[in-house]
Amino acid sequence: MLAGQVPTTALPLLLESVRHMQRCGQRRGAVTTSSERRRKRGPKGNKPKGHGRNGADAYTGAQRVAVPHPDLKVGDTCPEIGCCGKLHDTNAPAKSVELEGRTPIVATRYECQVLRCADCQQTFTAPLPAEASGTKYHASVDATLAVMRYDLGLPHNRLEQWQRRAGLPLPASSQFERVEVMANAASPVVRHLEQLAANRPLLQSDDTGARILSLQAENQTRGPQERSGLFTTGIVAKSIGDKLPTIVLYASGRRHAGENLDRLLSQRAADAGTPIHMADASSMAPRLGRIVAKCLTHGRRKFIEINEAFPEHCERVLEDIATVYQHDHAARDLDPAARLAYHQEHSRPLLNTLRAWIDEQFQERLIEPNSRLGKACAYLKNHWPGLTRFLDVPGVPLDNNQTERELKPAQRHRKNSLFFKNELGAAVGDVLLSVIRTCTINGHDPVRYLSALARHKAQVRAGPQHWLPWNYEQQLSTLN
């Protein structure tokens, strides 16, 4: 055997060793590549330093218990040997958090002693303690059930199973009775929110599918020309510049987003001006009597779907759209007029060049009009004025992503609870989800807010304008 020659019997081991080294190198290369990718994303894409656990200050809703020192107090002499200093309060307590698990709905059973006279047989029952409310269902029960069902998507029957296993039965039928009571208490607030939303300068809308059993059964008897589709519409009403609270509304049934928005705008004041309407390019979206803006993300998504088949053309479009989003991020803290000027200076030349490139592709017949690439380019070309409305009108967003995010609870409810039994159940869900999401998007606790509405039904019905998520605490302070 020549020097340096590998024995034939050792070849399998050598090849396996080489393959192992290649696999290790590939893994090391993958780690390096992802690290480089994270560095390219910059500070925004990096994870914050730390262990990932929440500190004590993160538990803002926890009950606070002040614990004084059992042996020392302010002004005492320092207990250290040889030290004559005086103790003072640092006002920086050592914090410790304890978490306790229990069912969502807990119960207290009061067993009041009953005494009976041996002669006259008259009974005497001990009164309930002062902390007892005297009602079976606290307002917080209705509020908790509403949030768990319609915002978090937990079906009533699943909660029923959990409660029964813990020895605290709460039937699904009773749960719906409670959320219906909660919806009746919140409905005056929703009607007032509709009036406020109708007069907001920016309205965003979108649809998702709905399942309502009574209407699905009705579809079996409807004619071929009658509408059979069922929708849940989400409407987000926002201000421009003046930082008014954002309002989120829902409507489920046969009406699509365009019809629901028309119905809402029928309450708009004559002097409120022309609203901006952001939506996708669906034929269901209304177009008359408003400034129409189209969702740029919908146009971008069409190129992402075909990127592998047409990488050269798609990367050209995607990079330009990504640059526009970078410009919008850079202008996020500017007022609407300054943001408009920034986009006109930086984004308009880029988009004008992109539009000229798209026109060239069709004129020079460089792409097939009926191909997936041709249809994606045609979408941008046909809806160009709406997709670039942010270059002409101050305050117009680039996309409709916020409305799509607000439709997630409705989609989660449809996935977990499957359906509404009838239009009444759908109306209950729409009312409660409108209040919950409006409360959440403005940074308020929906359970606390709904509990306040349930406790003060008469006052809410008399003046719903004083019981909105952003001002109800002021009203509570006047009652206490």
XYZ file of C-alpha atoms in Angstrom:
480
model
C 0.000 0.000 0.000
C 1.417 3.377 -0.987
C 2.157 6.019 1.632
C -0.853 8.227 2.283
C -3.267 5.759 0.717
C -6.414 5.044 2.779
C -7.232 1.390 3.357
C -10.374 0.207 1.623
C -11.894 -0.948 4.917
C -11.525 2.566 6.360
C -13.346 4.348 3.536
C -16.877 4.038 5.031
C -15.664 5.476 8.340
C -13.849 8.300 6.551
C -16.891 9.179 4.457
C -19.125 9.188 7.525
C -16.628 11.479 9.293
C -16.641 13.877 6.330
C -20.446 13.917 6.263
C -20.519 14.623 10.011
C -18.126 17.556 9.580
C -20.249 18.897 6.720
C -23.409 18.686 8.823
C -21.704 20.465 11.708
C -20.400 23.111 9.361
C -23.863 23.615 7.908
C -25.322 24.036 11.367
C -22.608 26.473 12.345
C -23.153 28.338 9.100
C -26.904 28.534 9.761
C -26.289 30.051 13.180
C -23.883 32.585 11.757
C -26.282 33.523 9.004
C -29.185 34.095 11.412
C -26.915 36.208 13.628
C -25.948 38.313 10.653
C -29.598 38.630 9.755
C -30.405 39.872 13.245
C -27.587 42.412 13.053
C -28.942 43.684 9.753
C -32.339 44.264 11.340
C -30.747 46.772 13.698
C -31.799 47.719 17.216
C -35.520 47.258 16.578
C -35.114 43.596 15.644
C -32.865 42.649 18.569
C -34.359 40.975 21.604
C -34.091 42.964 24.829
C -31.430 41.823 27.253
C -32.512 39.886 30.309
C -33.811 36.532 31.432
C -37.299 36.940 29.941
C -39.158 36.814 33.274
C -41.404 39.610 34.493
C -40.279 41.751 37.396
C -42.522 42.766 40.273
C -43.325 46.124 38.649
C -44.933 44.322 35.702
C -47.802 43.126 37.924
C -49.706 46.398 37.946
C -53.019 44.670 38.672
C -51.779 42.772 41.720
C -53.144 43.506 45.159
C -50.557 45.516 47.084
C -49.768 44.687 50.712
C -47.411 46.991 52.658
C -45.279 44.976 55.088
C -43.607 47.066 57.863
C -40.508 45.788 59.620
C -41.601 43.735 62.650
C -38.811 44.923 64.960
C -37.623 48.297 63.634
C -39.203 51.588 62.687
C -38.125 54.964 61.292
C -36.007 56.877 63.800
C -34.691 53.852 65.648
C -30.976 53.486 66.315
C -29.155 51.228 63.877
C -28.927 47.710 65.388
C -25.406 47.178 64.012
C -22.853 46.923 66.832
C -20.868 50.129 67.203
C -23.157 52.176 64.946
C -25.175 55.067 66.407
C -26.971 56.140 63.217
C -30.705 56.607 62.883
C -32.888 54.561 60.501
C -34.857 56.244 57.743
C -37.237 54.902 55.100
C -35.601 54.359 51.698
C -39.011 54.446 49.975
C -37.721 51.554 47.851
C -39.372 48.445 49.307
C -38.122 44.950 48.557
C -40.778 43.473 46.284
C -41.984 39.891 46.153
C -44.806 38.516 44.009
C -46.940 35.447 44.751
C -49.273 34.004 42.116
C -52.269 31.810 42.935
C -54.175 29.620 40.499
C -57.952 29.261 40.644
C -60.935 28.963 38.317
C -62.084 32.095 36.448
C -65.311 32.219 38.462
C -65.011 31.598 42.213
C -67.826 31.280 44.750
C -68.426 32.002 48.418
C -71.097 29.988 50.253
C -72.548 31.755 53.285
C -74.108 29.399 55.840
C -76.265 31.595 58.055
C -77.239 30.048 61.347
C -80.980 29.407 61.811
C -82.421 29.336 65.344
C -85.871 27.961 66.163
C -88.014 28.610 69.243
C -88.917 25.394 71.032
C -92.375 26.728 71.954
C -93.682 28.871 69.065
C -91.464 27.277 66.404
C -90.519 30.729 65.049
C -87.160 30.703 63.208
C -84.491 33.397 63.370
C -81.874 33.490 60.572
C -78.545 35.228 60.975
C -78.125 38.128 58.515
C -75.533 38.049 55.751
C -72.206 39.683 56.620
C -71.471 43.207 55.424
C -69.183 42.023 52.622
C -71.960 39.940 51.013
C -73.787 41.616 48.131
C -77.005 39.614 48.420
C -77.008 38.686 44.712
C -75.851 35.386 43.245
C -73.936 36.860 40.303
C -71.595 39.768 40.890
C -71.109 42.262 38.075
C -67.566 40.968 37.647
C -68.969 37.541 36.672
C -70.831 38.987 33.687
C -67.788 41.009 32.647
C -65.395 38.058 32.946
C -67.659 35.735 30.955
C -68.011 38.343 28.185
C -64.255 38.831 27.820
C -63.487 35.108 27.957
C -66.087 34.191 25.335
C -65.931 36.971 22.773
C -62.420 38.394 23.108
C -60.456 35.272 24.091
C -62.650 32.753 22.268
C -63.327 30.332 25.156
C -66.622 28.508 24.459
C -69.186 28.317 27.241
C -69.163 24.516 27.303
C -65.394 24.370 27.933
C -65.665 26.770 30.841
C -68.598 24.732 32.120
C -66.374 21.634 32.250
C -63.613 23.508 34.079
C -65.995 24.958 36.649
C -67.708 21.620 37.262
C -64.396 19.852 37.920
C -63.558 22.479 40.530
C -66.898 21.983 42.278
C -68.199 25.379 41.112
C -70.811 24.486 38.452
C -71.719 27.156 35.935
C -73.870 25.736 33.088
C -73.370 27.029 29.553
C -76.990 28.172 29.415
C -76.477 30.264 32.560
C -73.321 31.749 31.074
C -75.198 32.988 28.001
C -77.909 34.459 30.210
C -75.227 36.445 32.023
C -73.514 37.734 28.860
C -76.933 38.711 27.496
C -77.527 40.757 30.643
C -74.083 42.306 30.138
C -74.882 43.169 26.523
C -78.113 44.907 27.553
C -76.151 47.037 30.014
C -73.514 47.928 27.391
C -75.837 48.571 24.421
C -76.433 52.298 25.232
C -72.662 52.821 25.215
C -72.335 51.077 21.830
C -75.038 53.282 20.305
C -73.172 56.358 21.522
C -69.872 54.972 20.206
C -71.521 54.573 16.800
C -72.422 58.270 16.779
C -68.863 59.215 17.701
C -67.362 56.831 15.123
C -69.577 58.187 12.352
C -67.965 61.607 12.806
C -64.338 60.467 12.955
C -62.212 61.653 10.001
C -60.633 58.226 9.296
C -62.656 55.014 8.972
C -61.135 51.610 8.237
C -63.222 48.530 7.454
C -62.850 44.891 6.523
C -64.860 41.654 6.506
C -64.423 38.111 7.702
C -66.775 35.183 7.407
C -69.479 34.457 9.990
C -71.568 31.402 10.880
C -75.126 32.059 12.086
C -77.129 28.843 12.119
C -80.575 30.398 11.720
C -79.452 32.344 8.634
C -77.656 29.315 7.207
C -80.887 27.344 7.526
C -82.725 30.217 5.855
C -80.281 30.031 2.930
C -81.771 26.653 1.990
C -85.025 28.378 1.025
C -83.571 31.499 -0.628
C -83.530 31.968 -4.389
C -80.350 31.765 -6.484
C -80.251 35.539 -6.895
C -80.594 36.261 -3.182
C -77.555 36.795 -1.041
C -76.416 33.823 1.001
C -73.084 35.096 2.333
C -72.643 35.885 6.029
C -70.072 38.378 7.285
C -68.632 39.932 10.407
C -67.568 43.492 9.652
C -64.934 45.262 11.679
C -64.801 49.085 11.596
C -62.001 51.105 13.173
C -62.721 54.840 13.558
C -59.733 57.086 14.279
C -58.848 60.736 14.520
C -56.080 62.536 12.643
C -53.740 64.694 14.635
C -56.020 65.509 17.598
C -55.463 62.131 19.366
C -59.100 61.317 20.064
C -59.747 57.767 21.322
C -59.984 55.041 18.698
C -63.332 53.241 18.368
C -63.810 49.643 17.191
C -67.233 48.380 16.073
C -68.509 45.014 14.839
C -71.597 43.935 12.902
C -72.511 40.353 11.925
C -75.135 39.278 9.411
C -75.864 39.460 5.699
C -74.600 43.028 5.246
C -70.996 43.346 4.079
C -68.483 46.021 5.075
C -69.623 48.568 2.501
C -73.252 48.403 3.573
C -72.395 48.485 7.272
C -70.211 51.548 6.738
C -72.952 53.277 4.744
C -75.340 52.573 7.603
C -72.872 54.023 10.107
C -72.207 57.144 8.033
C -75.922 57.890 7.863
C -75.399 59.294 11.395
C -72.569 61.599 10.259
C -73.090 65.325 10.829
C -73.316 67.538 7.755
C -70.424 69.721 8.906
C -68.098 66.795 9.718
C -66.431 66.940 6.299
C -65.587 64.142 3.887
C -64.249 61.072 5.678
C -61.232 59.046 4.621
C -62.108 55.397 4.068
C -59.333 52.787 4.141
C -60.193 49.300 2.880
C -59.058 46.649 0.426
C -60.021 46.736 -3.234
C -63.036 44.452 -2.798
C -66.189 45.324 -4.714
C -67.959 45.262 -1.337
C -66.186 48.442 -0.239
C -68.164 51.706 -0.673
C -66.645 54.352 -2.918
C -69.011 57.322 -3.081
C -69.046 60.276 -0.706
C -65.617 59.676 0.820
C -61.889 59.822 0.141
C -61.005 56.258 -0.847
C -57.671 54.768 0.198
C -56.561 51.220 -0.621
C -54.449 48.837 1.443
C -50.852 48.686 0.181
C -50.268 45.409 2.049
C -52.834 43.665 -0.167
C -50.862 44.704 -3.246
C -47.588 43.620 -1.650
C -49.027 40.249 -0.639
C -49.723 39.309 -4.258
C -46.007 39.565 -5.093
C -44.965 37.610 -2.003
C -47.197 34.721 -3.118
C -45.427 34.454 -6.501
C -41.927 35.459 -5.412
C -40.436 32.007 -6.005
C -41.804 31.826 -9.553
C -40.798 35.378 -10.589
C -37.973 36.385 -8.206
C -36.427 39.116 -10.347
C -39.630 41.072 -10.925
C -41.055 40.505 -7.450
C -37.909 41.606 -5.626
C -38.002 44.836 -7.630
C -41.522 45.628 -6.379
C -41.063 44.325 -2.827
C -37.912 46.360 -2.236
C -39.636 49.575 -3.315
C -42.641 48.903 -1.068
C -40.302 48.060 1.827
C -38.549 51.399 1.328
C -41.897 53.204 1.493
C -42.616 51.497 4.829
C -39.182 52.557 6.073
C -40.052 56.141 5.175
C -43.368 55.831 7.029
C -41.570 54.475 10.089
C -39.152 57.404 10.007
C -42.102 59.842 9.882
C -44.210 58.132 12.563
C -43.669 60.907 15.146
C -44.430 63.784 12.753
C -47.775 65.557 12.583
C -49.999 64.644 9.588
C -48.916 67.613 7.447
C -45.201 66.983 8.073
C -45.645 63.264 7.419
C -47.345 64.054 4.116
C -44.480 66.352 3.094
C -41.932 63.687 4.077
C -43.623 61.057 1.911
C -43.966 63.470 -0.986
C -40.251 64.155 -0.827
C -38.990 60.612 -0.309
C -41.703 58.152 -1.394
C -43.296 59.877 -4.399
C -40.206 59.722 -6.674
C -39.721 56.063 -5.788
C -43.343 55.151 -6.520
C -43.413 57.195 -9.719
C -40.436 55.185 -10.941
C -42.176 51.950 -9.936
C -45.339 52.928 -11.816
C -43.296 53.760 -14.942
C -41.598 50.360 -14.679
C -44.975 48.571 -14.433
C -46.295 50.466 -17.461
C -43.158 49.518 -19.372
C -43.657 45.825 -18.599
C -47.083 45.916 -20.254
C -46.194 48.232 -23.132
C -43.075 46.282 -24.106
C -44.896 42.990 -23.527
C -42.202 41.853 -21.113
C -44.767 40.037 -18.965
C -47.847 38.026 -19.870
C -50.962 39.972 -18.785
C -52.863 36.794 -17.853
C -50.017 35.294 -15.832
C -49.866 35.541 -12.056
C -47.176 38.211 -12.385
C -49.274 40.125 -14.884
C -52.311 40.042 -12.619
C -50.254 41.210 -9.627
C -48.875 44.144 -11.612
C -52.344 44.906 -12.993
C -53.682 45.075 -9.415
C -51.197 47.819 -8.562
C -51.869 49.645 -11.819
C -55.670 49.513 -11.593
C -55.791 50.646 -7.940
C -52.835 53.040 -8.048
C -54.734 56.212 -6.945
C -56.099 54.501 -3.825
C -52.836 52.710 -3.017
C -50.915 56.005 -3.127
C -53.557 58.191 -1.431
C -51.117 58.801 1.447
C -49.101 60.956 -0.984
C -51.991 63.402 -1.456
C -54.065 63.484 1.757
C -52.615 63.996 5.255
C -53.265 61.263 7.787
C -53.958 58.411 5.353
C -52.341 55.151 6.552
C -50.414 52.874 4.204
C -52.543 49.817 4.886
C -55.558 48.347 6.618
C -53.553 46.107 8.952
C -55.089 47.493 12.141
C -58.597 46.495 11.072
C -57.385 43.029 10.125
C -55.833 42.684 13.578
C -59.106 43.744 15.206
C -60.909 41.009 13.262
C -58.740 38.339 14.932
C -61.033 38.018 18.004
C -64.034 37.401 15.725
C -62.068 34.803 13.779
C -60.879 33.187 17.004
C -64.477 33.038 18.252
C -65.584 31.422 14.974
C -62.789 28.858 15.206
C -63.390 27.903 18.854
C -67.118 28.436 19.357
C -67.902 27.528 15.728
C -71.103 29.558 15.293
C -73.862 31.804 16.623
C -77.188 30.048 17.031
C -79.273 32.981 15.782
C -79.141 36.710 15.079
C -79.744 37.527 18.750
C -76.592 35.648 19.730
C -74.661 37.440 16.971
C -75.959 40.827 18.173
C -74.879 40.041 21.747
C -71.415 39.141 20.503
C -71.146 42.304 18.377
C -72.123 44.600 21.260
C -69.749 43.046 23.756
C -66.828 42.702 21.354
C -67.243 46.347 20.280
C -67.018 47.515 23.892
C -64.192 45.134 24.809
C -61.957 45.975 21.848
C -62.607 49.728 22.141
C -61.646 49.474 25.791
C -58.534 47.388 25.081
C -57.224 49.454 22.173
C -57.298 52.556 24.385
C -55.354 50.857 27.184
C -58.170 50.181 29.694
C -59.093 46.989 31.545
C -62.272 45.607 29.904
C -63.310 43.490 32.909
C -63.164 46.471 35.262
C -64.996 48.659 32.758
C -67.769 46.157 32.025
C -68.183 45.531 35.755
C -68.786 49.252 36.267
C -71.413 49.267 33.489
C -73.185 46.258 35.029
C -73.285 47.873 38.488
C -74.694 51.198 37.229
C -77.139 50.207 34.487
C -79.617 52.994 35.188
C -76.979 55.726 35.127
C -75.437 54.293 31.925
C -78.790 54.274 30.162
C -79.526 57.853 31.270
C -76.174 59.273 30.124
C -73.971 56.889 28.097
C -71.673 59.763 27.084
C -70.393 59.811 30.675
C -69.682 56.059 30.755
C -67.163 55.607 27.954
C -63.949 53.621 28.534
C -61.872 56.805 28.776
C -64.104 58.819 31.151
C -66.129 56.354 33.257
C -63.712 56.539 36.191
C -64.525 60.226 36.595
C -68.218 59.314 36.792
C -67.469 56.606 39.360
C -65.605 59.098 41.537
C -68.684 61.324 41.698
C -70.856 58.407 42.852
C -68.529 57.202 45.595
